[in-house]
Short mmCIF file of C-alpha atoms in Angstrom, two decimals:
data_model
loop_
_atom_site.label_atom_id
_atom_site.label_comp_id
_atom_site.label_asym_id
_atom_site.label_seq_id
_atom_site.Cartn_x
_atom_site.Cartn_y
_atom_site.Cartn_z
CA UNK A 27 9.39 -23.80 -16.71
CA UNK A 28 10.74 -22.05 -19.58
CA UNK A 29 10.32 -18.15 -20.15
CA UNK A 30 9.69 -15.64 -17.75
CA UNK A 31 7.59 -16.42 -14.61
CA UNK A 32 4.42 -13.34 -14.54
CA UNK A 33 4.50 -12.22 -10.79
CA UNK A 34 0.68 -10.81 -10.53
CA UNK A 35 0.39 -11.19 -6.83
CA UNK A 36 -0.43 -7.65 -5.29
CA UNK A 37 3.32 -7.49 -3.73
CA UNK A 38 6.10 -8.00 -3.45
CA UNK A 39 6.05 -6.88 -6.73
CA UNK A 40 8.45 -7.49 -9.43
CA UNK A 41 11.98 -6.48 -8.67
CA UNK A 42 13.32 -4.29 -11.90
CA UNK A 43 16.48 -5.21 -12.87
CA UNK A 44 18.06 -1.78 -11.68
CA UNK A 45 17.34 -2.17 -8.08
CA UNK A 46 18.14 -5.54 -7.90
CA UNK A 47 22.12 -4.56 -9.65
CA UNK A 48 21.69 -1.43 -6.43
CA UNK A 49 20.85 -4.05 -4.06
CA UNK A 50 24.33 -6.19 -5.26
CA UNK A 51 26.54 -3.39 -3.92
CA UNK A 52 29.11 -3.95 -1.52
CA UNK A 53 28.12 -3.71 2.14
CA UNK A 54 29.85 -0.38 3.40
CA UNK A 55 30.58 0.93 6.88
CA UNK A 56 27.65 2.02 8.78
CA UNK A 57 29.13 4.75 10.63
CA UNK A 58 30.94 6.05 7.82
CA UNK A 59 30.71 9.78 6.11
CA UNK A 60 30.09 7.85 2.90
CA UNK A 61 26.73 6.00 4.15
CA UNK A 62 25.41 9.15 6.06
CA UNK A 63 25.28 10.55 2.44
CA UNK A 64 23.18 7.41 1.42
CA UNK A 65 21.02 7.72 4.56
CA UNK A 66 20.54 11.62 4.49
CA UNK A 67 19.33 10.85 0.59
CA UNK A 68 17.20 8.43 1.07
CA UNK A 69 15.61 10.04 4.30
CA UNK A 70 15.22 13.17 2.03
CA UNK A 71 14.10 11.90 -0.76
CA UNK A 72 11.22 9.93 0.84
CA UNK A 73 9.48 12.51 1.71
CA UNK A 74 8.58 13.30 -2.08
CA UNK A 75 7.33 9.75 -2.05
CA UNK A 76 4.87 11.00 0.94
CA UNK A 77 4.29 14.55 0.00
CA UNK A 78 5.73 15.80 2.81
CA UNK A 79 7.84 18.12 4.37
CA UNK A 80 7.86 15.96 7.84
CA UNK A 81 10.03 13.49 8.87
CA UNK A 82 9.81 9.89 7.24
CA UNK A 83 11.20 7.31 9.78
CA UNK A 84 12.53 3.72 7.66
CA UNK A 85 12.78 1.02 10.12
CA UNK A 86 14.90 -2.04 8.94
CA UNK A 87 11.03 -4.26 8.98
CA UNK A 88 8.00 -5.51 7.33
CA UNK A 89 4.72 -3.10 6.84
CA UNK A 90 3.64 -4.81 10.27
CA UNK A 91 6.43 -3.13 12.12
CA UNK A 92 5.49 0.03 10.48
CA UNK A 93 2.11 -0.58 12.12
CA UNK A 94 3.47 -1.53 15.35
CA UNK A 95 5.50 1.71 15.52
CA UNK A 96 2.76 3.70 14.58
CA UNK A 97 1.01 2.38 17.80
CA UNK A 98 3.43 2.54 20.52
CA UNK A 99 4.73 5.97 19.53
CA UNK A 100 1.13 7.43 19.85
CA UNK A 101 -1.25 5.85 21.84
CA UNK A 102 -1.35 4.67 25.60
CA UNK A 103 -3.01 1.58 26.54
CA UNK A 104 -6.47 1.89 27.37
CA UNK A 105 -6.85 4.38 25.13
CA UNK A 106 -10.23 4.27 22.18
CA UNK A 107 -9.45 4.12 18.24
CA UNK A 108 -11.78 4.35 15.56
CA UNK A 109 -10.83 1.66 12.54
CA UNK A 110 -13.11 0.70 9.99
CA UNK A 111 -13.41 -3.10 8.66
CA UNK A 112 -12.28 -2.64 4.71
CA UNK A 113 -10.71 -6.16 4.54
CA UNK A 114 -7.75 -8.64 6.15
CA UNK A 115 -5.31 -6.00 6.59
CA UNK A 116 -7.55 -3.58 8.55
CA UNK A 117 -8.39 -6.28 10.40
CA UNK A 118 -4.89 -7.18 11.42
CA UNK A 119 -4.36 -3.36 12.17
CA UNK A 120 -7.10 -4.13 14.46
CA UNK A 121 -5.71 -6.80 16.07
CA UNK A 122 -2.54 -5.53 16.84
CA UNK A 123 -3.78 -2.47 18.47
CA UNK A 124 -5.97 -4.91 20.77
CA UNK A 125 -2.83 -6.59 21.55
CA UNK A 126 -1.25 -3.23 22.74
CA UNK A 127 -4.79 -2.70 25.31
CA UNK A 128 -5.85 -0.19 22.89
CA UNK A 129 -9.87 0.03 22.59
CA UNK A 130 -10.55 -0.40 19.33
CA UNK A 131 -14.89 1.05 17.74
CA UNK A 132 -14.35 -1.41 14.60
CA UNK A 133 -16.69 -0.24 12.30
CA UNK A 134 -18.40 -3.42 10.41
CA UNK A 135 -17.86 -3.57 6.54
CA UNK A 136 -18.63 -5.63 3.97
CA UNK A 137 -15.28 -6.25 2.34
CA UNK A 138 -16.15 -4.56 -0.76
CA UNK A 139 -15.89 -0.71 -0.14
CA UNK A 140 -13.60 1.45 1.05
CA UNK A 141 -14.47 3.22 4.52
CA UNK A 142 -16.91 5.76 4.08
CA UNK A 143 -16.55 9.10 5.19
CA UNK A 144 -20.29 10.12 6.53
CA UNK A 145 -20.01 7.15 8.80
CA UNK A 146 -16.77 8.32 10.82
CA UNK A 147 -17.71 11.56 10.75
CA UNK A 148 -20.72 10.58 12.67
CA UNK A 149 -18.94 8.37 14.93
CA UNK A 150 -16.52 10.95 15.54
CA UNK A 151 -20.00 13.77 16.23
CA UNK A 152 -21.16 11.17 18.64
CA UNK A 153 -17.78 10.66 20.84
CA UNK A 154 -18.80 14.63 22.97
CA UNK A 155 -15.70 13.85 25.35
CA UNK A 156 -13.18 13.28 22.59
CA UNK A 157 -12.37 10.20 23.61
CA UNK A 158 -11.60 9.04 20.20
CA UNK A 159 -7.61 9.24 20.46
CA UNK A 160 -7.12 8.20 16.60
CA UNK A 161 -9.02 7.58 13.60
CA UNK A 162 -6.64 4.41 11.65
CA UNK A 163 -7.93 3.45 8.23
CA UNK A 164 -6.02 1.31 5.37
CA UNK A 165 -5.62 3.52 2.50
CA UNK A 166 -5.97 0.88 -0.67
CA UNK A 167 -7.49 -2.63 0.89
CA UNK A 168 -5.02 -5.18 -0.38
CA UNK A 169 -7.30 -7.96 0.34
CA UNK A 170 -10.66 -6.63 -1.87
CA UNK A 171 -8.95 -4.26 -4.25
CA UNK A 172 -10.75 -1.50 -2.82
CA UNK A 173 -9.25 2.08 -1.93
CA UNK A 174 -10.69 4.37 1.09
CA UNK A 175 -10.97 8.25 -0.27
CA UNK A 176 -8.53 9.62 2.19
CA UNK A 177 -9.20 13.27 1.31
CA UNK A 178 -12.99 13.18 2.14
CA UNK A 179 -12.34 11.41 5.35
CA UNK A 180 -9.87 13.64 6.61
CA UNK A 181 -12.79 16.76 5.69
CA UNK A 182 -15.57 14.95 7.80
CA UNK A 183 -12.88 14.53 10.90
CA UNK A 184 -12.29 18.48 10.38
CA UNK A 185 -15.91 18.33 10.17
CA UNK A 186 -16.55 16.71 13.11
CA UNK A 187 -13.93 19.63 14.65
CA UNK A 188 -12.78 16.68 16.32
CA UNK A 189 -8.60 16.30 17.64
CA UNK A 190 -8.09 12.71 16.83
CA UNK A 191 -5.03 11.70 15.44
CA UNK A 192 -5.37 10.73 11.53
CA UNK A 193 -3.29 7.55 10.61
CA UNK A 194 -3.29 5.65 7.02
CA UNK A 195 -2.00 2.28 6.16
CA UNK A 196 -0.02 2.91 3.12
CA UNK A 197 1.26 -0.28 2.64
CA UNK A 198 0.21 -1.02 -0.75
CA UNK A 199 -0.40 2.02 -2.32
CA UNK A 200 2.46 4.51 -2.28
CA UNK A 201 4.49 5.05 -5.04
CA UNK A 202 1.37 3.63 -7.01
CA UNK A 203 -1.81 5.81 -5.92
CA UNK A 204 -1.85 9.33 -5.30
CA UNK A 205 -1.26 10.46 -1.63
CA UNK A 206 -0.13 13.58 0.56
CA UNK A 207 0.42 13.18 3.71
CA UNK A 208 0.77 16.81 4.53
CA UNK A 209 -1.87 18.14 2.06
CA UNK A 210 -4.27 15.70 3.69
CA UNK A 211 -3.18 16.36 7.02
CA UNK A 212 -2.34 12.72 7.78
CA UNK A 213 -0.39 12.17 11.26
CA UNK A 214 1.14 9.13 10.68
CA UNK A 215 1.33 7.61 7.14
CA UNK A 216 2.01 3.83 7.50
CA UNK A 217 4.18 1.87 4.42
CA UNK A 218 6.40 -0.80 3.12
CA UNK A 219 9.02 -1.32 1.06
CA UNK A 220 7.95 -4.44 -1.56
CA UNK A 221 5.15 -2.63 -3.42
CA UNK A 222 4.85 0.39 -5.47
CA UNK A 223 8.67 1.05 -4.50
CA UNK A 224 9.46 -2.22 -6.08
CA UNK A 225 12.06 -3.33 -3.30
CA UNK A 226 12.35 -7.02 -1.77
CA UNK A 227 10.18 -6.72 1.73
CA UNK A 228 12.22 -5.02 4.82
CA UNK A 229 11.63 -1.67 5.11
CA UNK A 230 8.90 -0.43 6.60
CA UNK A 231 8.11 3.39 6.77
CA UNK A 232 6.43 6.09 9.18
CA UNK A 233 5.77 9.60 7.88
CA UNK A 234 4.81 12.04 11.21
CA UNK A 235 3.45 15.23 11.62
CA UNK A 236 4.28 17.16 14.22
CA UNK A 237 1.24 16.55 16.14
CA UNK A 238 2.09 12.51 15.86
CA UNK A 239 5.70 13.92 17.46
CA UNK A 240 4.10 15.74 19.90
CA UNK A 241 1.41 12.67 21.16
CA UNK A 242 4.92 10.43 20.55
CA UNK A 243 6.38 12.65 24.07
CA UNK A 244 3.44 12.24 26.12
CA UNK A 245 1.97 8.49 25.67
CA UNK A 246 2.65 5.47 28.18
CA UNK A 247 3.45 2.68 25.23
CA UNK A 248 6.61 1.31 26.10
CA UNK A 249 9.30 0.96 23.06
CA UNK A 250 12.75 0.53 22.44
CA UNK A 251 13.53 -1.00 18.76
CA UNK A 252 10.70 1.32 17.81
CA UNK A 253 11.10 4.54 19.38
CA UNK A 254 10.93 7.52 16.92
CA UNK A 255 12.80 10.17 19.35
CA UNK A 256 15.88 7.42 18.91
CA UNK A 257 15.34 6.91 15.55
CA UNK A 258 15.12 11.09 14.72
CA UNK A 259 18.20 11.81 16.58
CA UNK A 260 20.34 9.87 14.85
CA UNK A 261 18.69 10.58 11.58
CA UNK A 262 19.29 14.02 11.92
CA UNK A 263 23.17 12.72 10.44
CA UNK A 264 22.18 10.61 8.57
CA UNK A 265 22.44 7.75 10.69
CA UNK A 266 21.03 4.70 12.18
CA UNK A 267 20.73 3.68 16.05
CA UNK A 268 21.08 0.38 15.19
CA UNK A 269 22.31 -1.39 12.04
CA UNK A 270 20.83 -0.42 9.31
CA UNK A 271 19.54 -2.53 6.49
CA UNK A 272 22.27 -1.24 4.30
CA UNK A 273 21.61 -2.69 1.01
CA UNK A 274 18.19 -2.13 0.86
CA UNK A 275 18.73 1.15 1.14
CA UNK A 276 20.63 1.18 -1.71
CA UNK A 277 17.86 -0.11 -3.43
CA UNK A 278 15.43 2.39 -2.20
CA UNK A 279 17.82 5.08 -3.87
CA UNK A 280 17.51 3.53 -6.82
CA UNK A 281 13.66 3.15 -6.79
CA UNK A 282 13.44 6.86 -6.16
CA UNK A 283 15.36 7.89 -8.65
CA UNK A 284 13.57 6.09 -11.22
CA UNK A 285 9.96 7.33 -9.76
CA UNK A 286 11.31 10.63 -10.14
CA UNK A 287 12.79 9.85 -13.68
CA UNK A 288 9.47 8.75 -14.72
CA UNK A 289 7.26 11.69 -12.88
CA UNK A 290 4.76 10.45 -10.18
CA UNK A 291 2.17 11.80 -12.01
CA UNK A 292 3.14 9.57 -14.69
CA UNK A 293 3.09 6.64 -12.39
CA UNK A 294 0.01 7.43 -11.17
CA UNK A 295 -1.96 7.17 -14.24
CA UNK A 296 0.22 3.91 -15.52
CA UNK A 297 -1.74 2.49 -12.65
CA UNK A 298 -4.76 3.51 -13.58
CA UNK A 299 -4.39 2.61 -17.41
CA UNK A 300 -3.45 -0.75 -16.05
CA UNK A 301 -6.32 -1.06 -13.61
CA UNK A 302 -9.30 -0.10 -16.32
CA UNK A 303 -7.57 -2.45 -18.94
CA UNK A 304 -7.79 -5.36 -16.03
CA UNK A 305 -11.33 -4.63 -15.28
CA UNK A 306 -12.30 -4.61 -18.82
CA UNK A 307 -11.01 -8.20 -19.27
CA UNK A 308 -12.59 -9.33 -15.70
CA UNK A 309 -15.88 -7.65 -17.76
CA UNK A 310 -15.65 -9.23 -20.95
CA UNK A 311 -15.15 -12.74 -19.24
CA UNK A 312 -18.50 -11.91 -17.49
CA UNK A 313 -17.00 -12.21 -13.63
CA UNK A 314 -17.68 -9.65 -10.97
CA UNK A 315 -15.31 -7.50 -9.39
CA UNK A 316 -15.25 -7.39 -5.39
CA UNK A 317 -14.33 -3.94 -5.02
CA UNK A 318 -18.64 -2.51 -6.03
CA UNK A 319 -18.16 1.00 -6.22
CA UNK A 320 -16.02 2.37 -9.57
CA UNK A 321 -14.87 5.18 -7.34
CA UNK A 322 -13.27 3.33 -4.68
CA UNK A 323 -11.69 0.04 -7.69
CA UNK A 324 -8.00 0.24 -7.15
CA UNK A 325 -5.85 1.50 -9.40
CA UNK A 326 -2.83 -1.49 -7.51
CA UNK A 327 -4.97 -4.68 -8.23
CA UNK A 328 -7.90 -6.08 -8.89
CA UNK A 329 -10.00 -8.60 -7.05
CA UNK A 330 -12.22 -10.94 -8.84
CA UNK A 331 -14.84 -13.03 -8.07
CA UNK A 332 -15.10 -16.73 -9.21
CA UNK A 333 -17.87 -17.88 -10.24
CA UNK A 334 -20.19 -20.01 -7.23
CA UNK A 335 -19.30 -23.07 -6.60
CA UNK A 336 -15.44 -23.04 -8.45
CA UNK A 337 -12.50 -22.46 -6.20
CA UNK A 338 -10.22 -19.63 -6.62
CA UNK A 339 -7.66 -21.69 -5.02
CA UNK A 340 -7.50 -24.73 -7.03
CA UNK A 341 -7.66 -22.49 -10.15
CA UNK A 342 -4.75 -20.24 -9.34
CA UNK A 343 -3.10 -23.87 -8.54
CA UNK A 344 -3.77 -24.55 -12.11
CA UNK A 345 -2.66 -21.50 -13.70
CA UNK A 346 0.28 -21.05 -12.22
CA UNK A 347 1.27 -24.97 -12.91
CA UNK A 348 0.13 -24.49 -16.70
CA UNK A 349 1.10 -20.28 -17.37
CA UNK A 350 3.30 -19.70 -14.77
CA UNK A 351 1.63 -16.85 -13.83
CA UNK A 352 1.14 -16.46 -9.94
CA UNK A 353 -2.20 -14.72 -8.16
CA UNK A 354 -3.00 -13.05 -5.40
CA UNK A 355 -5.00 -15.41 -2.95
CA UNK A 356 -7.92 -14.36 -0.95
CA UNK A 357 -7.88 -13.62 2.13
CA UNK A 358 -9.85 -13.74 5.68
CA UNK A 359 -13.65 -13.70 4.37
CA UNK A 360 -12.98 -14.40 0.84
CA UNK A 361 -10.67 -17.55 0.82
CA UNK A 362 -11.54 -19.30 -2.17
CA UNK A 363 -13.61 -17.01 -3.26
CA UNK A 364 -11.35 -14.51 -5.06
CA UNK A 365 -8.21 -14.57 -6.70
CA UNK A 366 -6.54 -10.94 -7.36
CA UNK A 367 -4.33 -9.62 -10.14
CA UNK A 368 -1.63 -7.30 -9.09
CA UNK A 369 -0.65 -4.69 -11.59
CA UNK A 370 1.50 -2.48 -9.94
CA UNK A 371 5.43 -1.54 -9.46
CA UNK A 372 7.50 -2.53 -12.08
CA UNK A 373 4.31 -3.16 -14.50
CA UNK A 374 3.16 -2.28 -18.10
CA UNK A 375 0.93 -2.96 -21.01
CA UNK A 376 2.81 -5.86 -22.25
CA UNK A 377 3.18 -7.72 -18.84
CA UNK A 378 -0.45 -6.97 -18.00
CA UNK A 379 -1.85 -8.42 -21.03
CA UNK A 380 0.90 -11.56 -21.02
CA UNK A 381 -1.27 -12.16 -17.06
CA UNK A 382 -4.67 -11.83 -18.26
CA UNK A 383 -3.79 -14.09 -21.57
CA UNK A 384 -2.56 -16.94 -18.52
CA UNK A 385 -5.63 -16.25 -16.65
CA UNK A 386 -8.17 -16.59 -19.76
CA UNK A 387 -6.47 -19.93 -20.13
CA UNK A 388 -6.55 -20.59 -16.46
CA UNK A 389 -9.94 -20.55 -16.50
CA UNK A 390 -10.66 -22.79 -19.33
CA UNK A 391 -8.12 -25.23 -17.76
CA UNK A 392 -9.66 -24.78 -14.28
CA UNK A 393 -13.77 -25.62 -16.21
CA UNK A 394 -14.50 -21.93 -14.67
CA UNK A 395 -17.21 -20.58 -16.81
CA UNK A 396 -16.91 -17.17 -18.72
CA UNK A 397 -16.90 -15.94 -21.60
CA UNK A 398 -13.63 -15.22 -24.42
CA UNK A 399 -12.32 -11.86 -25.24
CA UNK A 400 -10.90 -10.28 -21.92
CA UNK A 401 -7.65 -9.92 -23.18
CA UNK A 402 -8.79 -8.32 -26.63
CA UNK A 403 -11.12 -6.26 -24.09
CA UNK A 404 -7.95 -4.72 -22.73
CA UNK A 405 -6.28 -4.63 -25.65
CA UNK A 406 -8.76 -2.08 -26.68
CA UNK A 407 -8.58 0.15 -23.60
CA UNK A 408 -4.85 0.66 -24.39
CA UNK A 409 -5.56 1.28 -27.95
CA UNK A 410 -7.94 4.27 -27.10
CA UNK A 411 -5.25 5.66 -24.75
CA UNK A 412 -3.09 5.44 -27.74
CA UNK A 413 -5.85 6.95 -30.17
CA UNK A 414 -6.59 9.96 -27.57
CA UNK A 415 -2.41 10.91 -27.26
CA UNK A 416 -2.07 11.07 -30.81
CA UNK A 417 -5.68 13.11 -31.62
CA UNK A 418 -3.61 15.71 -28.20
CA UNK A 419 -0.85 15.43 -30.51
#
């Protein structure tokens, strides 16, 4: 197809042209002073990305490692987790701590909140003998487009005065949504490489405090590829223990130099300009967005809701074979019920509106009822951001 294909999956996210030329660069020596500068950089400058002062840990994997190593550094099996059921990706948190013989209180959801606060808190009030070792919770739901308030919970588990570990799935929300891990007093912060840092998938990230260290010299998981005491001695060079994933890292120097270019407050509220223009189209076409309450509507994507008795799939079929735009399927509990725009990474007023003009005429290929205007619905939501700048100016 001619033109540009429109990448509106929730990640990977489009690639920007700068950190794919980064990427291109020649393979070095591993052991080398000249790639212990790139690591010690990258290591360093991470932790902005995190809000931390704490080690950040890059293994050379998906965000599923980054879960796995979250796990195995902290917990013992046998021991009890609290998790809450926000969507598909909790849910595969879930699993894999099963996998590991970790007891896991799953807390039922309805796939279109974010976990709320009041209802760990009292799980946490309940659990007298502390037997609670960690509280795990996904911080923006990739599957509903719904974000958990990560502040609040961490007050109601001080609340609770309660000592388990506090450990976020960050997978698809840093770089894009505001987050601090130390300010929030997160153990272990949980990420990936191919969303808001706009790299291809292969990195996968674990920000520790130093009561995640601590638990990490004490628990009965066995590791080896894993292992953060490996991984933080030779860091403390620069280094690797094993080979690194050399050009990626390259790339990740280059995405954090242009999130700092740009200011992550700036970033930040990009996302949410793009998320509020989204949802006004998904408005004016008169569908229903999964995510219920404003508070928690992500500022990464948005899920929508077709309309009974049309499938999401066989539309998103048809709009990427007419528009070339591709979707975000959904997932677990909501196959074929949902499709989700992405808007996030490498993403701005012009691309978002050049999506929501293929998925107006999606839907009209695809017979979905709705009404017109969404795109002149965001249109307008960027026009009073424009309006209000120049009335501050």
């Amino acid at each position: 197809m001619q033109g540009r294909h429109f990448l509106q999956i929730p990640g990977p996210s489009p690639i920007p042209d700068r950190i794919l030329r980064a990427i291109a660069m020649p393979i070095i020596d591993h052991r080398s002073a000249e790639f212990a500068e790139l690591g010690n950089r990258v290591l360093e400058g991470c932790k902005d990305v995190f809000k931390t002062k704490q080690p950040v840990i890059i293994f050379p994997s998906s965000g599923t490692g980054a879960w796995e190593a979250a796990i195995v550094n902290t917990l013992s099996p046998g021991d009890k987790v609290l998790m809450v059921e926000t969507g598909h990706f909790a849910t595969l948190w879930k699993q894999i701590a099963t996998r590991f013989g970790v007891e896991v209180d799953f807390v039922p959801g309805d796939w279109r909140h974010g976990a709320e606060p009041a209802a760990i808190e009292a799980k946490l009030l309940e659990d007298k003998s502390h037997s609670i070792k960690a509280v795990m919770v996904v911080h923006n739901e990739t599957s509903t487009g719904a974000t958990s308030r990560i502040a609040e919970i961490r007050k109601s588990i001080d609340a609770a005065k309660h000592p388990a570990l506090f450990m976020v799935d960050t997978i698809s929300s840093l770089a894009s949504v505001d987050y601090r891990h130390d300010e929030w007093k997160v153990d272990v912060t949980v990420s990936g490489s191919q969303k808001g840092l706009m790299l291809p998938p292969g990195l996968g990230f674990n920000a520790i405090s130093e009561k995640a260290l601590t638990a990490s010299k004490d628990n009965k998981m066995p590791r080896s590829f894993w292992d953060w005491q490996e991984m933080l001695k030779h860091n403390n060079a620069g280094f690797f223990p094993y080979t690194p994933a050399t050009n990626l890292l390259y790339g990740l120097k280059e995405a954090l130099e242009m999130l700092k270019e740009e200011g992550f407050d700036n970033v930040f509220a990009r996302h949410k300009r793009l998320a509020t223009a989204c949802r006004a189209a998904v408005e004016a076409w008169g569908l229903e967005v999964l995510c219920q309450n404003p508070a928690e509507q992500s500022p990464v994507l948005t899920g929508v809701l077709m309309p009974p008795g049309h499938d999401a799939d066989r539309f998103r079929k048809i709009t990427l074979e007419k528009y070339n735009v591709s979707l975000g399927s959904g997932l677990g509990k909501v196959v074929g019920k949902v499709f989700r725009i992405g808007h996030l990474g490498e993403c701005n007023e012009l691309s978002l509106l050049g999506a929501l003009s293929g998925v107006e005429m999606g839907l009209t290929a695809a017979g979905a009822p709705h009404r017109g205007g969404g795109v002149d619905a965001a249109m307008a939501v960027f026009e009073d951001k424009q309006r209000i700048n120049q009335t501050a100016q």
